[in-house]
Short mmCIF file of C-alpha atoms in Angstrom, two decimals:
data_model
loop_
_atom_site.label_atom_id
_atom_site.label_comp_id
_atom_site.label_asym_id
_atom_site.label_seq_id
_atom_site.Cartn_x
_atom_site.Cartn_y
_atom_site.Cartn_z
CA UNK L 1 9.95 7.11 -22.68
CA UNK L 2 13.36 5.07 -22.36
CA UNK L 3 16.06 5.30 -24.37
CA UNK L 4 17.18 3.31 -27.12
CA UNK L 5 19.18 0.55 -26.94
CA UNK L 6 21.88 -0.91 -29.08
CA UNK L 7 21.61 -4.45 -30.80
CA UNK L 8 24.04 -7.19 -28.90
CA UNK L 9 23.63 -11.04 -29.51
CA UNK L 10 21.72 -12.97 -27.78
CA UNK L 11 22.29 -16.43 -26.31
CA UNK L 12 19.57 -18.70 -25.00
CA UNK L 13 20.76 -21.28 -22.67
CA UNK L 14 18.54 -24.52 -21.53
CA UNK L 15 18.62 -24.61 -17.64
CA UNK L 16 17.25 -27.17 -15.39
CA UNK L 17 13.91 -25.72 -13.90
CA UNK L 18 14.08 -27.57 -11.40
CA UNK L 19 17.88 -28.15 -10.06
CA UNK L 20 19.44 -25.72 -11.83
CA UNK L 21 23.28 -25.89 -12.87
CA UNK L 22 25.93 -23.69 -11.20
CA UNK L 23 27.90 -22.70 -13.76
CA UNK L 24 24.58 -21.39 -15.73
CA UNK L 25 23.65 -19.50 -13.12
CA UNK L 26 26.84 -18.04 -12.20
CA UNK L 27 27.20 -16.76 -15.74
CA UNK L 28 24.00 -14.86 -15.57
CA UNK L 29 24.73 -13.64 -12.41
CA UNK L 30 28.28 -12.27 -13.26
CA UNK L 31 26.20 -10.36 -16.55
CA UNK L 32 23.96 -9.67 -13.15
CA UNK L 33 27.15 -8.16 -11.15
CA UNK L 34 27.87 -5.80 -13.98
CA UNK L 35 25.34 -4.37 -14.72
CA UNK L 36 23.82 -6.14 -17.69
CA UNK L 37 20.50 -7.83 -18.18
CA UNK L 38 19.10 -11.56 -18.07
CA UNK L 39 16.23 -13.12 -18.87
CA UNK L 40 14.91 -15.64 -16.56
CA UNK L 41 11.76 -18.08 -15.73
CA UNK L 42 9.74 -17.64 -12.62
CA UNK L 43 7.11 -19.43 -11.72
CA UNK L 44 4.45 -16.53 -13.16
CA UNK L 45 6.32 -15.20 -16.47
CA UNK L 46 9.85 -14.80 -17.70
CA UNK L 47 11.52 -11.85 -16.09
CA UNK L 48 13.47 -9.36 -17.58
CA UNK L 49 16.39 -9.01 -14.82
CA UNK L 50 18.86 -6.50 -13.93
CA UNK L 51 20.65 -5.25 -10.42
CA UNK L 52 17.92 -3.72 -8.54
CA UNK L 53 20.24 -1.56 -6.65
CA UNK L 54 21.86 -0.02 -10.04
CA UNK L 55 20.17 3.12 -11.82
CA UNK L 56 22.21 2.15 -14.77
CA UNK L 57 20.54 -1.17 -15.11
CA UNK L 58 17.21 -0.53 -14.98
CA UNK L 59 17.63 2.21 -17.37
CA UNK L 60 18.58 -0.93 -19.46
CA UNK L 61 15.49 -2.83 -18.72
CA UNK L 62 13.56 0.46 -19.58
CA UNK L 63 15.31 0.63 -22.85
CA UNK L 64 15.22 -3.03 -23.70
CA UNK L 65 11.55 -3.04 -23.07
CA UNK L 66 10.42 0.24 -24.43
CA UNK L 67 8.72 0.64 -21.16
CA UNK L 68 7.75 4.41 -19.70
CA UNK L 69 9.64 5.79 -16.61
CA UNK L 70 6.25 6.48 -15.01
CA UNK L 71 6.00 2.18 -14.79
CA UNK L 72 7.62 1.02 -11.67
CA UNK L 73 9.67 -1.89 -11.80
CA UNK L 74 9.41 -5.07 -9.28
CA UNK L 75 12.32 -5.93 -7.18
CA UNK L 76 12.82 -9.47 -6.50
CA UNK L 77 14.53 -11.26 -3.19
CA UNK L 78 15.86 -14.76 -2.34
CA UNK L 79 15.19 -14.52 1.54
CA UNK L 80 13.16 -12.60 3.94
CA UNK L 81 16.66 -10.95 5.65
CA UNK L 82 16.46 -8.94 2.23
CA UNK L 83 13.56 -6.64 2.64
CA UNK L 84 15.63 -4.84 5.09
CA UNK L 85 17.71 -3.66 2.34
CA UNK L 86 14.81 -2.27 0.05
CA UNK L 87 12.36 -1.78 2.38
CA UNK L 88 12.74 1.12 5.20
CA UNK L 89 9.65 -0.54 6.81
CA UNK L 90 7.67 -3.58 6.80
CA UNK L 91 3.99 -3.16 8.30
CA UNK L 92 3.36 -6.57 10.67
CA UNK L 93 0.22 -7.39 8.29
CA UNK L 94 3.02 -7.38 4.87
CA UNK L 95 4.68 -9.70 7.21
CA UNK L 96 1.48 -11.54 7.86
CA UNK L 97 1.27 -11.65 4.07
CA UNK L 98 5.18 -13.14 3.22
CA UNK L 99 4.56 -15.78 5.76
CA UNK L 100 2.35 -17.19 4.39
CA UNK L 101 2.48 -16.35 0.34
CA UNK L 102 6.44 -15.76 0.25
CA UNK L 103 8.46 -17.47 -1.74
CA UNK L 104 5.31 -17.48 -4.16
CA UNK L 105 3.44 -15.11 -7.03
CA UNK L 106 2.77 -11.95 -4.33
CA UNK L 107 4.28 -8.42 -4.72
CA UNK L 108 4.00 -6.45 -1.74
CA UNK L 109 4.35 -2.31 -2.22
CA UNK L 110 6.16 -1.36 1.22
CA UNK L 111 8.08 2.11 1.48
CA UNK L 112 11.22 2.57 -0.72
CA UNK L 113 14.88 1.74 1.33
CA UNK L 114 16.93 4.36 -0.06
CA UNK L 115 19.28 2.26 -1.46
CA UNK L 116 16.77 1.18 -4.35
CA UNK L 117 17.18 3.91 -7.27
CA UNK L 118 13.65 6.33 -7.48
CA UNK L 119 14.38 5.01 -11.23
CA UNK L 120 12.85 1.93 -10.36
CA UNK L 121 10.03 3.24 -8.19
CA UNK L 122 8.90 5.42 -11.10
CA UNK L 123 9.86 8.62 -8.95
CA UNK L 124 7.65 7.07 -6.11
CA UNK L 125 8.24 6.49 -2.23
CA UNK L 126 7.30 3.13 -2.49
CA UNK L 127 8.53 -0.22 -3.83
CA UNK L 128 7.18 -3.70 -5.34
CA UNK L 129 8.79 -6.37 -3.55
CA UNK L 130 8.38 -9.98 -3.94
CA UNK L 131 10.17 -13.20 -3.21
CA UNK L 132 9.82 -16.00 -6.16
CA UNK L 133 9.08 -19.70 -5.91
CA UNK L 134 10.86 -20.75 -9.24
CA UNK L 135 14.25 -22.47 -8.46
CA UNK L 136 16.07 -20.82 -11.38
CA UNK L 137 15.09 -17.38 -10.23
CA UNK L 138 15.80 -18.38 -6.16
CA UNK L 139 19.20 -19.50 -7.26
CA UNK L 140 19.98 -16.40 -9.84
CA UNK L 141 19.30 -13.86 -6.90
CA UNK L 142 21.22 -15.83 -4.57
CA UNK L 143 23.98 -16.02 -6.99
CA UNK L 144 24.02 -12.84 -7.70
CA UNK L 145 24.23 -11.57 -4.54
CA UNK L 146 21.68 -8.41 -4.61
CA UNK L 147 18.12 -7.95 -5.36
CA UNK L 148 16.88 -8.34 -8.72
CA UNK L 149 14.17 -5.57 -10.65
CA UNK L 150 12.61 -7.64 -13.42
CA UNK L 151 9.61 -7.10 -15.26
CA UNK L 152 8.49 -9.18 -17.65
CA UNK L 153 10.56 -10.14 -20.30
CA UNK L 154 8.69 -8.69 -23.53
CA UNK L 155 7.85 -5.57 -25.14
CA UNK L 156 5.85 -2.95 -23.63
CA UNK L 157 2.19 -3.51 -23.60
CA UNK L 158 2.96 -7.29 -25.21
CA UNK L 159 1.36 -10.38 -24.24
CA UNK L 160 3.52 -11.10 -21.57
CA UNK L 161 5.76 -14.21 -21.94
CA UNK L 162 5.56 -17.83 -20.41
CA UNK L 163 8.58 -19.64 -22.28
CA UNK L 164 11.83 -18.73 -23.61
CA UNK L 165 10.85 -18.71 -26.70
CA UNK L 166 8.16 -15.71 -25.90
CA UNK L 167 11.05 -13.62 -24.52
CA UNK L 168 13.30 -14.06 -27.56
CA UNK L 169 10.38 -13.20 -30.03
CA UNK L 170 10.30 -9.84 -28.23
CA UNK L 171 14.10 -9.37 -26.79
CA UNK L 172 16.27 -11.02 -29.38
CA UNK L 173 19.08 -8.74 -29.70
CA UNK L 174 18.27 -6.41 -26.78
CA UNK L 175 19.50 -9.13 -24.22
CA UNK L 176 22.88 -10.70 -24.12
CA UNK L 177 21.47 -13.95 -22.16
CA UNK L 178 18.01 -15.46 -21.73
CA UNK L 179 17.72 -19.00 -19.30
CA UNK L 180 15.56 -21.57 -20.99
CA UNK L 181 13.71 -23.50 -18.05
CA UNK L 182 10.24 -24.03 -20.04
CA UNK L 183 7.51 -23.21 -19.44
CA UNK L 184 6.31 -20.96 -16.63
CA UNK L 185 3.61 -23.09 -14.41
CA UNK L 186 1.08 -20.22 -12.95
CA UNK L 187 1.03 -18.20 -16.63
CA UNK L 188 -0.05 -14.98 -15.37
CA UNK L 189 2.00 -12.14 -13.33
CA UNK L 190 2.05 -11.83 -9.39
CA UNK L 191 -0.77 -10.34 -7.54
CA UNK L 192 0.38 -6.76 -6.26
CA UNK L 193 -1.42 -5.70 -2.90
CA UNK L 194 -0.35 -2.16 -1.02
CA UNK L 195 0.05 -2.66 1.85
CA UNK L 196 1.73 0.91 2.81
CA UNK L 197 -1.56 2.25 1.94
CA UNK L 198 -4.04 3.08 4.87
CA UNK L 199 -6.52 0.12 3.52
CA UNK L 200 -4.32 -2.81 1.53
CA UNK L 201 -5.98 -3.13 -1.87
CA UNK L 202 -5.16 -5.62 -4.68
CA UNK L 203 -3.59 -3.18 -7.50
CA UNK L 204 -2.89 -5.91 -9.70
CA UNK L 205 -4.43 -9.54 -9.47
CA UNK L 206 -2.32 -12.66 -10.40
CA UNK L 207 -1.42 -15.62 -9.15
CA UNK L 208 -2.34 -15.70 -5.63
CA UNK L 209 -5.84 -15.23 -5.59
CA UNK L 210 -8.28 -12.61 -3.56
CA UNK L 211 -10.02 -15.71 -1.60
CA UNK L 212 -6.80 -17.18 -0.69
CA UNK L 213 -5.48 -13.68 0.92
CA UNK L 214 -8.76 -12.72 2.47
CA UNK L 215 -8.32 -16.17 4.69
CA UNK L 216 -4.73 -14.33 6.07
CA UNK L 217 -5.80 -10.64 5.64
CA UNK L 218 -10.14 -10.17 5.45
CA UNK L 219 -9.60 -6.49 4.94
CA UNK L 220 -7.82 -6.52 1.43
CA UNK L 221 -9.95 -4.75 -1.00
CA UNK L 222 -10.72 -5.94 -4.37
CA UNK L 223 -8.79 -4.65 -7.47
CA UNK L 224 -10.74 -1.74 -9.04
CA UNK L 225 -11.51 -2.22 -12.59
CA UNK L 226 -9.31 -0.61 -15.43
CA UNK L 227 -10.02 3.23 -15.83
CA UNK L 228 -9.75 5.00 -18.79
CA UNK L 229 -7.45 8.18 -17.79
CA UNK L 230 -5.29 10.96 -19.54
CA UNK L 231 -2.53 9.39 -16.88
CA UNK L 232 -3.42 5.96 -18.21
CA UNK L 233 -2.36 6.71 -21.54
CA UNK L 234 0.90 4.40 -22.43
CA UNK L 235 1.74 6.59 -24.83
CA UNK L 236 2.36 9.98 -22.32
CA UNK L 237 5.00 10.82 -20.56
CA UNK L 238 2.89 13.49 -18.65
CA UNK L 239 0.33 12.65 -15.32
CA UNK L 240 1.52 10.64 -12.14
CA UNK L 241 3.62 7.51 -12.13
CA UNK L 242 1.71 4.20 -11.57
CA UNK L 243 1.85 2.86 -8.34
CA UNK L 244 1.87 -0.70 -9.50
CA UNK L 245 3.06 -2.72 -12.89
CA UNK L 246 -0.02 -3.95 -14.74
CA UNK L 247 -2.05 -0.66 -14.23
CA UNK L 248 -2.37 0.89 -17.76
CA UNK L 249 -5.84 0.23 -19.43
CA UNK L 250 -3.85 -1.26 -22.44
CA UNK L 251 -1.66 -4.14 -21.54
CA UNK L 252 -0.96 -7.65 -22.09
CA UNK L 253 -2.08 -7.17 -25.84
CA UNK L 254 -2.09 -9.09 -29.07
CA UNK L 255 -0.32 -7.23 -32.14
CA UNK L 256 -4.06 -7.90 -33.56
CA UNK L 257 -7.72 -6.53 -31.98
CA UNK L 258 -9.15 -8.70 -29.03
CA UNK L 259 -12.62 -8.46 -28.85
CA UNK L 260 -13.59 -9.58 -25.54
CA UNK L 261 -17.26 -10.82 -24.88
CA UNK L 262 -19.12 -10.95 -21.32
CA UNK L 263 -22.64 -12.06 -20.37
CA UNK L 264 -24.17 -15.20 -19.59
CA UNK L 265 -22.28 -18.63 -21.34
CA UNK L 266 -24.61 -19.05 -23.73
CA UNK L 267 -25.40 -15.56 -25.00
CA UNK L 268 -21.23 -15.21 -25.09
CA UNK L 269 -21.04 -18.57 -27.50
CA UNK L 270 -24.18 -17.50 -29.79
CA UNK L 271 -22.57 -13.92 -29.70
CA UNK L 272 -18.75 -15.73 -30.85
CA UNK L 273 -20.78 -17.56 -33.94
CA UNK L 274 -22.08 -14.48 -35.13
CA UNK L 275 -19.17 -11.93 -35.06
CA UNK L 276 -16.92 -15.34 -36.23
CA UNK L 277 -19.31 -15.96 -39.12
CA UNK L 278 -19.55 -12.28 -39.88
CA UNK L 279 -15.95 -11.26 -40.29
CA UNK L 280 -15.20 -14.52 -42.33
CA UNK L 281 -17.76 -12.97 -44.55
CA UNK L 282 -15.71 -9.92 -45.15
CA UNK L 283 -12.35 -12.30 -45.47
CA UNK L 284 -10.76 -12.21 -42.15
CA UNK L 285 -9.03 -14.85 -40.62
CA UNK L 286 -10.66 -14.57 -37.33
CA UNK L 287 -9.05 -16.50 -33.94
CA UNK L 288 -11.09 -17.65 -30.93
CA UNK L 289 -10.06 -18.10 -27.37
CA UNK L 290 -13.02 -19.94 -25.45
CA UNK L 291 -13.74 -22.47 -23.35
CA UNK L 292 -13.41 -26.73 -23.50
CA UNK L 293 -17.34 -26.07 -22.57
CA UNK L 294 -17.96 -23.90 -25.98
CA UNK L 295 -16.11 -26.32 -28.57
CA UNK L 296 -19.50 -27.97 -29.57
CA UNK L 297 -20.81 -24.80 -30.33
CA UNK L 298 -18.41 -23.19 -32.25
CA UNK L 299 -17.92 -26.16 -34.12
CA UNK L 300 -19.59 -24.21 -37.94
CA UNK L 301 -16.82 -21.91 -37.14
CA UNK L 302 -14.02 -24.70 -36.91
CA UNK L 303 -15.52 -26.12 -39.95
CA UNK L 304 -15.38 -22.71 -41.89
CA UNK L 305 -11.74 -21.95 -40.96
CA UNK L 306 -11.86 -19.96 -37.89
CA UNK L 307 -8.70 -21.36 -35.46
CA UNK L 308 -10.77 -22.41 -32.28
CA UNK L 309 -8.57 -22.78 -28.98
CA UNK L 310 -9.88 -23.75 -25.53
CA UNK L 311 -6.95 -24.26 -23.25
CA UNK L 312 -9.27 -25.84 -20.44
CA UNK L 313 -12.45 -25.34 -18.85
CA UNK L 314 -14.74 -22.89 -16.92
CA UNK L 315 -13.96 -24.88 -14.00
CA UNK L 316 -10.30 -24.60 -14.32
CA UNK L 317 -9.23 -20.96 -13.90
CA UNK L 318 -5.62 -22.03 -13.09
CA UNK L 319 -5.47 -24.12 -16.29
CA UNK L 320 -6.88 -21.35 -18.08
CA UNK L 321 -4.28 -19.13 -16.37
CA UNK L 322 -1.13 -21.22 -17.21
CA UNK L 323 -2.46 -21.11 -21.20
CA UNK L 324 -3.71 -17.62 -21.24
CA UNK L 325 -0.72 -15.62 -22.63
CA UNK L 326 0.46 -18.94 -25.04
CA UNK L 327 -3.04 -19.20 -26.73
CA UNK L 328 -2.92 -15.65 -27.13
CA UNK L 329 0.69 -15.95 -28.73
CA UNK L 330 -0.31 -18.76 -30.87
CA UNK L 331 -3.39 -16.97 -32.66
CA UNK L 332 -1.21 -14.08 -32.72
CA UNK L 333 1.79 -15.98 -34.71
CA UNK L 334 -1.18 -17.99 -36.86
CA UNK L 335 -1.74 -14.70 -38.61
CA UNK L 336 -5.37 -13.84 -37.60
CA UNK L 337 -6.94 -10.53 -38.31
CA UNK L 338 -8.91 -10.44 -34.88
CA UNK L 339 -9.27 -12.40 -32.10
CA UNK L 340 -12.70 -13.18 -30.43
CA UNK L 341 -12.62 -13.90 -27.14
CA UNK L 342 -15.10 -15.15 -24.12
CA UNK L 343 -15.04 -14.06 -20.18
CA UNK L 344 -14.25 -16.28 -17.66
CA UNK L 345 -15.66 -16.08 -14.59
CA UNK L 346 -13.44 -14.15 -12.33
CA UNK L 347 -13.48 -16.59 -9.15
CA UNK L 348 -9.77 -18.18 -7.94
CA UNK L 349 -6.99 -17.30 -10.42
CA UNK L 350 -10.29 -16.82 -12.57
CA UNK L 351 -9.51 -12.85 -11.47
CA UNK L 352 -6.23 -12.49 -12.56
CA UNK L 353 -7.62 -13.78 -16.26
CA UNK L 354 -10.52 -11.63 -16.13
CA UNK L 355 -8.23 -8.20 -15.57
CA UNK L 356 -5.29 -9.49 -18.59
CA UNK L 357 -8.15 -9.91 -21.00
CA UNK L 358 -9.93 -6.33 -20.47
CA UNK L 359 -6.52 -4.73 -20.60
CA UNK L 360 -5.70 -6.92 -23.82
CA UNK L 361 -9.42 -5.38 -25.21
CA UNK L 362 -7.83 -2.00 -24.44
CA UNK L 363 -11.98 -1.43 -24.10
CA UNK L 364 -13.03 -3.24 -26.71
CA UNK L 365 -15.45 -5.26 -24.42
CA UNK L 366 -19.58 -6.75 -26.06
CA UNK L 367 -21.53 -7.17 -23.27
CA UNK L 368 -24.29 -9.53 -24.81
CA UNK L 369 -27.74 -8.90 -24.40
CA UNK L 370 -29.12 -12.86 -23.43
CA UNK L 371 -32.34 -11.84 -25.23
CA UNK L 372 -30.67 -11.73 -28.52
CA UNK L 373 -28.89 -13.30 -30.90
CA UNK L 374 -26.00 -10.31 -31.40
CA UNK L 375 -24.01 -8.18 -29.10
CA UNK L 376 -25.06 -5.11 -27.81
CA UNK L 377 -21.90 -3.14 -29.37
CA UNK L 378 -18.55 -1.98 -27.61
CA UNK L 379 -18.61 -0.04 -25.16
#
């Protein structure tokens, strides 16, 4: 596990997300240049940034995070020219891939350039490499004038963060400087396809979707679904290294349970009432993350205290996306006991929302049984 890290004060500074100031970003990038660590918006989640090309800083983003070594971290470019420093080869179908999807929420494992430390590979041979849309983070590399490792900026295993505000809940006093540009637009992390392995396979999925890539690259393989390993364990420090961020079958979690419920819409919502109306029963304040299509049925639970939020609909798996991690914050900070939450269906960004909320469960997953009027159990 990393090391610890010693307390420093932190400064949050409002940035424009959209032209962002010079002098801002110069003075994270000089913090940048020496080695230290910045917080910054991209257009998935906040990033937890430090000089890619420096052992000694991502040993601070380790630290600052309480992150594993085994976890590899994600290096970040400005420009295309800037693979050639981190990459020591780019396959013509990754290529394929940054034309179209670069700057933008993809992360591309290629073979390590030996000037990026095995620190932030996790020990491996290969690196995560992706070039962001946000303007803040475009302009930070830039400034900086070296790739940037940043994961995202919250504690390990955390509901990753989408404002500033997220980041300085979990990093206040672990980062010297964290760059306010609101609110992240996509809401969930990059999608990470390997494309250094024989067959490219989604490892991760995020914000560009699997239908979207199929159109450039029909041969991608779906993301296989979260395995419960010994080397899976966040806890170890033993088994292999992860070849991608956002592997671990507990991640992106609530500091309260997540129950998360799949089957058909209707057997979720009458499945929601009962385990709601259950646990209020035994005096829990109990949380709900649906759907805008489930508020008329969960309305006896609204009316007996249980905090209802539906960010958007069904239909709207990027709205859903952008509110995922915020909702989840909110209940979180409203002082539930539990939260209950519905599947969405795992179509578009849909995917990327699907895989956060069975790593938030941590396996806590109901499948619901349409023929009754319970869930089955946990599997």
């Amino acid at each position: 596990m990393a090391d610890e890290i010693k307390a420093v004060p932190t400064v949050v500074i409002p940035v424009d997300p959209q032209q962002p100031q010079a002098d801002i970003i110069e003075r994270a990038a000089s913090l940048l240049r020496a080695g230290e660590l910045v917080v910054f918006p991209t257009e998935t989640v906040y990033g937890l940034g430090g000089d890619a090309l420096r052992e000694e800083a991502a040993r601070r983003i380790f630290a600052a995070k309480g992150r594993p070594f085994t976890d590899p971290l994600i290096v970040h470019i400005a420009q295309i020219e800037e693979l050639e420093t981190v990459a020591a080869a780019v396959p013509e179908r990754a290529r394929r891939l940054a034309e179209v999807f670069w700057p933008g929420p993809l992360t591309l494992i290629l073979p390590r350039g030996r000037r990026v430390p095995t620190l932030v590979t996790a020990g491996l041979e290969t690196v995560a490499v992706r070039m962001p849309s946000h303007p803040v983070a475009r302009a930070l590399i830039r400034a900086a004038g070296r790739p940037i490792a940043a994961p995202s900026a919250n504690r390990f295993k955390h509901v990753s963060p989408t404002t500033a505000q997220h980041a300085l809940a979990d990093l206040g006093g672990r980062v010297p400087l964290i760059l306010d540009g609101g609110p992240t637009p996509v809401g969930v992390e990059s999608t990470v396809v390997d494309v250094a392995a024989p067959a490219p396979r989604i490892l991760r999925p995020g914000g560009t979707s699997l239908e979207a890539l199929r159109e450039v690259l029909p041969e991608i393989e779906p993301p296989l679904p979260p395995q419960t390993t010994a080397s899976n364990d966040p806890e170890s420090e033993e088994g292999p290294a992860q070849r991608s961020p956002g592997q671990l079958l507990v991640h992106y979690s609530p500091i309260v349970p997540l129950l998360l419920f799949e089957g058909e819409d209707e057997a979720q919502r009458k499945a929601l009432v009962a385990e709601a109306l259950r646990r209020l029963g035994r005096g829990e304040r109990v949380g709900i993350l649906a759907a805008v299509e489930d508020r008329e049925a969960l309305r006896p639970c609204e009316e007996r205290g249980v905090l209802v939020r539906a960010p958007a609909s069904l239909e709207e798996p990027e709205k859903v996306a952008a509110a995922l991690f915020a909702t989840l914050r909110a209940l979180e900070e409203a002082g539930v006991n539990v939260i209950l939450c519905r599947s969405f269906r795992p179509v578009g960004l849909g995917l990327a929302v699907q895989d956060r909320l069975r790593r938030a469960a941590g396996g806590r997953i109901i499948q619901v049984d349409p023929s009754a009027d319970a869930a089955e159990g946990v599997r």
